[in-house]
Coordinates of C-alpha atoms in Angstrom, one line a residue:
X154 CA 71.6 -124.5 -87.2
X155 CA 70.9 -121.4 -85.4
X156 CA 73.5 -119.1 -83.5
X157 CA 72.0 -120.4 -80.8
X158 CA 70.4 -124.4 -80.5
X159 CA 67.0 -124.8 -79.7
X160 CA 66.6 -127.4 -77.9
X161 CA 63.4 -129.7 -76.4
X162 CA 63.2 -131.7 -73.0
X163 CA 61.7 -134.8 -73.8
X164 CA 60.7 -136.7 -70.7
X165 CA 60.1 -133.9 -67.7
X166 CA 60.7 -136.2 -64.9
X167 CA 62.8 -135.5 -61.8
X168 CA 66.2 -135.4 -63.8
X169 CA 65.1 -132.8 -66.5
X170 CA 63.7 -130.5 -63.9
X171 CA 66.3 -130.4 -61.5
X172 CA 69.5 -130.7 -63.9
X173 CA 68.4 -130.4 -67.7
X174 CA 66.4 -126.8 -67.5
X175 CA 68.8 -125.2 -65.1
X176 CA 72.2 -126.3 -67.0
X177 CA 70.6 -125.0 -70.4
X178 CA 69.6 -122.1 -68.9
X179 CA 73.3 -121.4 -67.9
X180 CA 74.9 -122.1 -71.1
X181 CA 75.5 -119.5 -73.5
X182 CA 74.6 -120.4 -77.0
X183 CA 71.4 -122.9 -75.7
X184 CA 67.9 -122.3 -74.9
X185 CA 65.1 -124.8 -74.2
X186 CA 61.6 -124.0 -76.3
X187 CA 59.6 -126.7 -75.9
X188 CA 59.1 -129.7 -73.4
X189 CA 57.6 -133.3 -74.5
X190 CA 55.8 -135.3 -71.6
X191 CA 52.3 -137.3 -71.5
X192 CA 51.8 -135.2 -68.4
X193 CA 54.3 -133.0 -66.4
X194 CA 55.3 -129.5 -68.0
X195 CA 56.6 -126.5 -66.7
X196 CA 54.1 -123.0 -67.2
X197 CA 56.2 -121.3 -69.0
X198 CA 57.0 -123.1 -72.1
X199 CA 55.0 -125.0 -74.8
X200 CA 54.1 -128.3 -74.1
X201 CA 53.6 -131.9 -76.1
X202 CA 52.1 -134.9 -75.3
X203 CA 54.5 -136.9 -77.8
X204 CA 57.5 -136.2 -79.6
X205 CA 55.5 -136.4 -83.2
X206 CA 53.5 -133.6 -81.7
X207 CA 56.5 -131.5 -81.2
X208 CA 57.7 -132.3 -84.4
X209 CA 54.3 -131.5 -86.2
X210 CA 52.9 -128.6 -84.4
X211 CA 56.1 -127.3 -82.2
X212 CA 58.3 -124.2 -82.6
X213 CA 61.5 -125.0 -84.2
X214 CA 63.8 -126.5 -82.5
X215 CA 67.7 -127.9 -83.3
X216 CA 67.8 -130.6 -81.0
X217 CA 65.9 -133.0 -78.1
X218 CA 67.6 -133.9 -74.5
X219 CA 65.9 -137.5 -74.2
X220 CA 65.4 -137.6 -70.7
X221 CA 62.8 -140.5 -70.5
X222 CA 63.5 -144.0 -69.8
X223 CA 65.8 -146.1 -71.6
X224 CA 63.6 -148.7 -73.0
X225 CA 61.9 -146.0 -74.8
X226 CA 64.6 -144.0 -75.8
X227 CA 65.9 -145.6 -79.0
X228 CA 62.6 -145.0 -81.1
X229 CA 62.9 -141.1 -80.5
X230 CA 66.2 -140.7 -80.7
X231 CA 65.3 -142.4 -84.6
X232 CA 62.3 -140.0 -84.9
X233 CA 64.2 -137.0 -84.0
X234 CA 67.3 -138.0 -86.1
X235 CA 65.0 -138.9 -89.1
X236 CA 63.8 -135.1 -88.9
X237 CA 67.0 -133.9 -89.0
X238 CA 67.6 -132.9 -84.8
X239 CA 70.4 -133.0 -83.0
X240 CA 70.1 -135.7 -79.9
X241 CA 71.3 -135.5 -76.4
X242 CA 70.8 -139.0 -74.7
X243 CA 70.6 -139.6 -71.0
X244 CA 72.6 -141.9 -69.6
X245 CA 72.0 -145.2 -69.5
X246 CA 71.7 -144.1 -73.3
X247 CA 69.5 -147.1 -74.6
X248 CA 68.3 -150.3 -73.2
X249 CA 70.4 -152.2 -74.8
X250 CA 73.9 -152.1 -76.6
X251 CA 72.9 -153.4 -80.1
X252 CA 70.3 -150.8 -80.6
X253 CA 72.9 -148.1 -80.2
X254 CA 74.8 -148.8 -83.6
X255 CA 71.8 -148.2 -86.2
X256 CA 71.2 -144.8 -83.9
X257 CA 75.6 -143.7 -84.8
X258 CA 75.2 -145.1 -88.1
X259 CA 72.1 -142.5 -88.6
X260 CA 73.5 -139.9 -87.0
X261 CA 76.4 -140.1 -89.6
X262 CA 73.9 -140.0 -92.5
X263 CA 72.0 -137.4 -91.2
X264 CA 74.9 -135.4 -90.4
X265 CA 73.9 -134.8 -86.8
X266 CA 75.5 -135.0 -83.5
X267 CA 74.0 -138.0 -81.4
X268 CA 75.6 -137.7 -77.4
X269 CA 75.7 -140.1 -75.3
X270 CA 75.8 -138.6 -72.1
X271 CA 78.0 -139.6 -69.0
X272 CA 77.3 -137.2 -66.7
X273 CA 79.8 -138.3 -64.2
X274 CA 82.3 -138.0 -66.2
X275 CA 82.5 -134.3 -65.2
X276 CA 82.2 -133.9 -61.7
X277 CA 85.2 -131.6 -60.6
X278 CA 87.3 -134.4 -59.4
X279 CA 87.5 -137.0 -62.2
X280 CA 89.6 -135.4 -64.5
X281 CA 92.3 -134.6 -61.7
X282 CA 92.0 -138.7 -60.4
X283 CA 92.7 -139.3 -64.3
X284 CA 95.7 -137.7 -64.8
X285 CA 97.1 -138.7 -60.9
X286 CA 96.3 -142.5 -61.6
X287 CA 98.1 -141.9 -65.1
X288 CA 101.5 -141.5 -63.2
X289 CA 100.9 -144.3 -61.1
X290 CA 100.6 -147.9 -60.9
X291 CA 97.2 -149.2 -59.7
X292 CA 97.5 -152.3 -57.7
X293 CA 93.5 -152.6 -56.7
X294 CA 90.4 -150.6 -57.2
X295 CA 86.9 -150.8 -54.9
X296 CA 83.9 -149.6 -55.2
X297 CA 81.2 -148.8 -52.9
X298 CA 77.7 -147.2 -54.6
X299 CA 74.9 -147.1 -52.4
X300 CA 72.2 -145.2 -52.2
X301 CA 68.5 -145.3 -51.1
X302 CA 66.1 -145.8 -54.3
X303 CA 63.1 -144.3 -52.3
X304 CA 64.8 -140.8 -52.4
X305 CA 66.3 -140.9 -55.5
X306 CA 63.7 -142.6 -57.5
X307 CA 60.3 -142.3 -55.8
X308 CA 57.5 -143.8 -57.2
X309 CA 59.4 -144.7 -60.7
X310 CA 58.2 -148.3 -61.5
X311 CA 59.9 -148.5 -64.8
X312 CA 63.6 -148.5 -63.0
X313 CA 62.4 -152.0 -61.8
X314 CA 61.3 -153.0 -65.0
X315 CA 62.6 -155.3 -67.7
X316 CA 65.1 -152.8 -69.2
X317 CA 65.4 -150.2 -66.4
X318 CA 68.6 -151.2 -65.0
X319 CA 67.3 -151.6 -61.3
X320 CA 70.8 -150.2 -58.9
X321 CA 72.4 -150.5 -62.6
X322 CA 70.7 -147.3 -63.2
X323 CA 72.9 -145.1 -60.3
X324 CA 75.8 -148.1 -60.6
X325 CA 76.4 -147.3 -64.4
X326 CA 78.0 -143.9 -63.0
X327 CA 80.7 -145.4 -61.0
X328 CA 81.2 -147.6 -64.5
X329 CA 81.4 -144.5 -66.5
X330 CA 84.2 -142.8 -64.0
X331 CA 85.9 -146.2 -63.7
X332 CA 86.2 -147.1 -67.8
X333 CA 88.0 -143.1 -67.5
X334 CA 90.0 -143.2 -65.6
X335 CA 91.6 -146.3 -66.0
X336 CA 94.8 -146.3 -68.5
X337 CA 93.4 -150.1 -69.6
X338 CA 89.8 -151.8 -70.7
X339 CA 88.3 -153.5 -67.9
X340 CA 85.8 -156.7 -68.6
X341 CA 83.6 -159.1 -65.6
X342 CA 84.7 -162.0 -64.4
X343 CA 82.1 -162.2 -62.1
X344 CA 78.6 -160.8 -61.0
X345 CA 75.9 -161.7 -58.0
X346 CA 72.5 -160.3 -58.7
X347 CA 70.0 -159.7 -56.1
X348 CA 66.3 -159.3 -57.8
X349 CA 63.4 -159.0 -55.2
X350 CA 61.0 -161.5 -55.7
X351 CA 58.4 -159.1 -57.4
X352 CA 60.6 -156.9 -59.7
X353 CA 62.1 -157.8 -63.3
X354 CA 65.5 -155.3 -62.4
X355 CA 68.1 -156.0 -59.7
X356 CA 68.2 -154.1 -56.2
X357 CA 71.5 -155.1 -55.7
X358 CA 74.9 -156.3 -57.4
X359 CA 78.0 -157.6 -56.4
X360 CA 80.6 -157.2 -59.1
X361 CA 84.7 -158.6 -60.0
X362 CA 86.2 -156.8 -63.1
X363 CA 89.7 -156.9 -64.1
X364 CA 91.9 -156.0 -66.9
X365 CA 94.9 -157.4 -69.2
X366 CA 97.2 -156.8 -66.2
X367 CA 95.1 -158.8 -64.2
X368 CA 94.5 -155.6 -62.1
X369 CA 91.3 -156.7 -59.1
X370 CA 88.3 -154.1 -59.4
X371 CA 85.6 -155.0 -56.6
X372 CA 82.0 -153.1 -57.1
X373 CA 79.1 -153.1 -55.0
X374 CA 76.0 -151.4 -55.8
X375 CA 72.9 -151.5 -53.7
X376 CA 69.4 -149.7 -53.8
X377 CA 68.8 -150.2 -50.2
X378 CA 71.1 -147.6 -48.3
X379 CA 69.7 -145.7 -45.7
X380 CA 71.5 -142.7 -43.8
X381 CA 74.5 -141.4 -45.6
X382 CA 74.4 -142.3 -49.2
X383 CA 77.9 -144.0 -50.5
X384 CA 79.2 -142.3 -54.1
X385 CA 83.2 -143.8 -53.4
X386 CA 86.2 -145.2 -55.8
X387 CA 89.0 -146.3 -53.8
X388 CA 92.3 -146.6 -54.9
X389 CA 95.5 -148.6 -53.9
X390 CA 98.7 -147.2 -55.8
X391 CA 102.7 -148.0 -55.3
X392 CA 102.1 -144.3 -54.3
X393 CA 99.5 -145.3 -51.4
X394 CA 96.3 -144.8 -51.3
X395 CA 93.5 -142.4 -53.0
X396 CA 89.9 -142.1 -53.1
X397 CA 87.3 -140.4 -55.2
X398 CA 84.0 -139.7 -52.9
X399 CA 80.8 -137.9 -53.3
X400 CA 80.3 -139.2 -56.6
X401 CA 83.3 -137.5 -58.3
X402 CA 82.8 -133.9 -56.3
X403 CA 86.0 -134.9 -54.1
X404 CA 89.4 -136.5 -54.5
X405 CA 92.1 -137.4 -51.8
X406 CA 95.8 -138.6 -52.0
X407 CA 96.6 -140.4 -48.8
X408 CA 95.5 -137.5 -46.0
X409 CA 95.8 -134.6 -48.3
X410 CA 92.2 -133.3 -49.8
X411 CA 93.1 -132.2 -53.5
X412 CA 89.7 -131.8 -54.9
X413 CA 86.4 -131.0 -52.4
X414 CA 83.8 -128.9 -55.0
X415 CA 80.3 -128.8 -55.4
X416 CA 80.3 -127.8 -58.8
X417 CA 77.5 -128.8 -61.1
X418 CA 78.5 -131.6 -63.9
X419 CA 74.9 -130.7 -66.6
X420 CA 76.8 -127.2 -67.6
X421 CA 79.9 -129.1 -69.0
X422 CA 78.0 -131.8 -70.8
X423 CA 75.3 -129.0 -72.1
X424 CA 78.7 -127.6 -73.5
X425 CA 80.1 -130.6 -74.8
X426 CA 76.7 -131.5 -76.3
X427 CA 76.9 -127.7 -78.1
X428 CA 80.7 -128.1 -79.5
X429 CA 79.6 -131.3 -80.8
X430 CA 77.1 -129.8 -82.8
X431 CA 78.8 -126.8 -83.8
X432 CA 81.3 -129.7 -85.5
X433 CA 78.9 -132.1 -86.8
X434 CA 80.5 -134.9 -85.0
X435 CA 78.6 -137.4 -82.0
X436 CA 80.4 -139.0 -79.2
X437 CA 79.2 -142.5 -78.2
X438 CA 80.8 -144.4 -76.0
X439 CA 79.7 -147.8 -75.1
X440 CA 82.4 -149.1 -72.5
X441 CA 80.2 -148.0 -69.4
X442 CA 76.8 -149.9 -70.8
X443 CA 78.5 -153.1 -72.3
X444 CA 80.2 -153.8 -68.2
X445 CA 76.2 -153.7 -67.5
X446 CA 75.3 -155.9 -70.0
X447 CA 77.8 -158.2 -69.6
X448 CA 77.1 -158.2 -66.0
X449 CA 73.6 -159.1 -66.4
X450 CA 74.9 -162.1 -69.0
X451 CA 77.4 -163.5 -66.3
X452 CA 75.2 -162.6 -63.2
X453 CA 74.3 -165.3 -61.2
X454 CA 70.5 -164.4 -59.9
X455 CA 69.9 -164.3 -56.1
X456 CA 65.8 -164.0 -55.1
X457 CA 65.8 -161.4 -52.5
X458 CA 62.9 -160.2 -50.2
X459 CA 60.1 -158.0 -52.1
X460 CA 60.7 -154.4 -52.8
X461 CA 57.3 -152.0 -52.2
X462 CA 57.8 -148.6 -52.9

């Protein structure tokens, strides 16, 4: 590898422009060369159509940041591997569970790092709700994760699609921060899907998890919120109560605001993704994708009004 790692955006879609190319362009050590996209591309760097065009006629890169859809994402994160890249996944990081373990068990041949992103995981308030709830005894744990799928994924048919995780897609972050910062696994007990009546991906979910202790954890997820957008974890400890808001950027105990930031969470995991690298070692972690899956295998399905974008 190179002092510094080359890396190509595959898939140029809202999340790679907005987060990808500005968090590798902040991180020392990292420098996008190349995007791969049927269509979009930005003017200033080489484009491909297809990742074997990259790989054929591209510069040379170290790695690919696989920001395309997930039922997609599993045969390029095999191409790129086969060739010897590093890969960055976007979370959710495949479509499915089982097609993750051939991917770690490649990784391991190749000797390259394969990430599986939780980008979550490192807004500025998660690690400080980890180590509070650590001294504490959690009694009950809701949450609330709504937001409205016409701003946040206009005109992306595939999220409705067989495979694209419908409100999973934004609900599989609160699952990420949840399976983090608890001290113990959590698994469903129960789930209510709502699929509109032409889409193959719910709109809506209403979930029960619990854990060994037979702690309560309540979820609800919807795709529907208008207004003021709902990111929350709430807490109940012997210690009272806390809540993690804005998606992870704030953190109270009781009345007293410990964490409000606005800090960016793509720098961290572009420097995680580099250190992993630099070690020849992947981090894969499964626990917030096997809660969706399992969901989906106890969820009783609710037909819901049609959803037209």
């Amino acid at each position: 590898m190179s002092e510094v790692l080359r890396i190509a955006i595959v898939g140029f879609g809202e999340i790679a422009r907005r987060q990808h190319v500005p968090a590798i362009a902040n991180t020392a050590g990292a420098a996008l060369v190349a995007v791969v996209d049927p269509a979009k591309s930005p003017a200033d760097l080489p484009h491909f159509r297809d990742l074997q065009e990259l790989l054929h006629n591209g510069p040379e890169i170290d790695a690919v940041a696989l920001c395309t859809p997930p039922q997609v994402r599993r045969a390029q994160a095999m191409t790129a591997l086969a060739a010897g890249k590093h890969v960055l996944l976007e979370k959710p990081p495949g479509a499915t569970v089982a097609e993750l373990t051939p991917l770690i068990a490649a990784a391991q041949q190749a000797g390259r790092t394969l990430f599986a992103t939780w980008h979550s995981r490192y807004a500025p308030a998660v690690e400080p709700i980890r180590h509070l709830l650590a001294l504490r005894k959690i009694l009950k744990v809701t949450i609330i994760w709504k937001e409205d799928v016409r701003v946040w994924h206009p005109g992306q048919a595939w999220i409705f699609e067989a495979g694209g995780f419908g409100v999973f897609d934004p609900g599989i972050n609160a699952l990420s921060i949840l399976t983090h910062i608890l001290p113990q696994p959590v698994f469903v007990r129960r789930a209510e899907l709502a699929f509109p009546s032409n889409r193959d991906a719910p709109i809506a979910a209403e979930l029960e998890f619990s854990d060994e202790t037979g702690l309560p954890v309540h979820a609800e997820f919807d795709f529907r919120q208008t207004g003021p957008q709902s990111w929350d974890i709430l807490i109940e400890t012997d210690a009272g109560p806390v809540a993690l808001s804005k998606g992870g950027a704030q953190l109270r105990d009781g009345d007293r605001l410990i964490v409000d930031s606005a800090k960016e969470e793509y720098p961290a995991l572009y420097r995680r993704f580099l250190a992993l690298a630099s070690e020849g070692k992947s981090d894969v972690d499964l626990a917030p994708l096997q809660l969706v899956a399992d969901s989906f295998m106890l969820g009783r399905r609710r037909v819901v009004e049609p959803f037209e974008d």
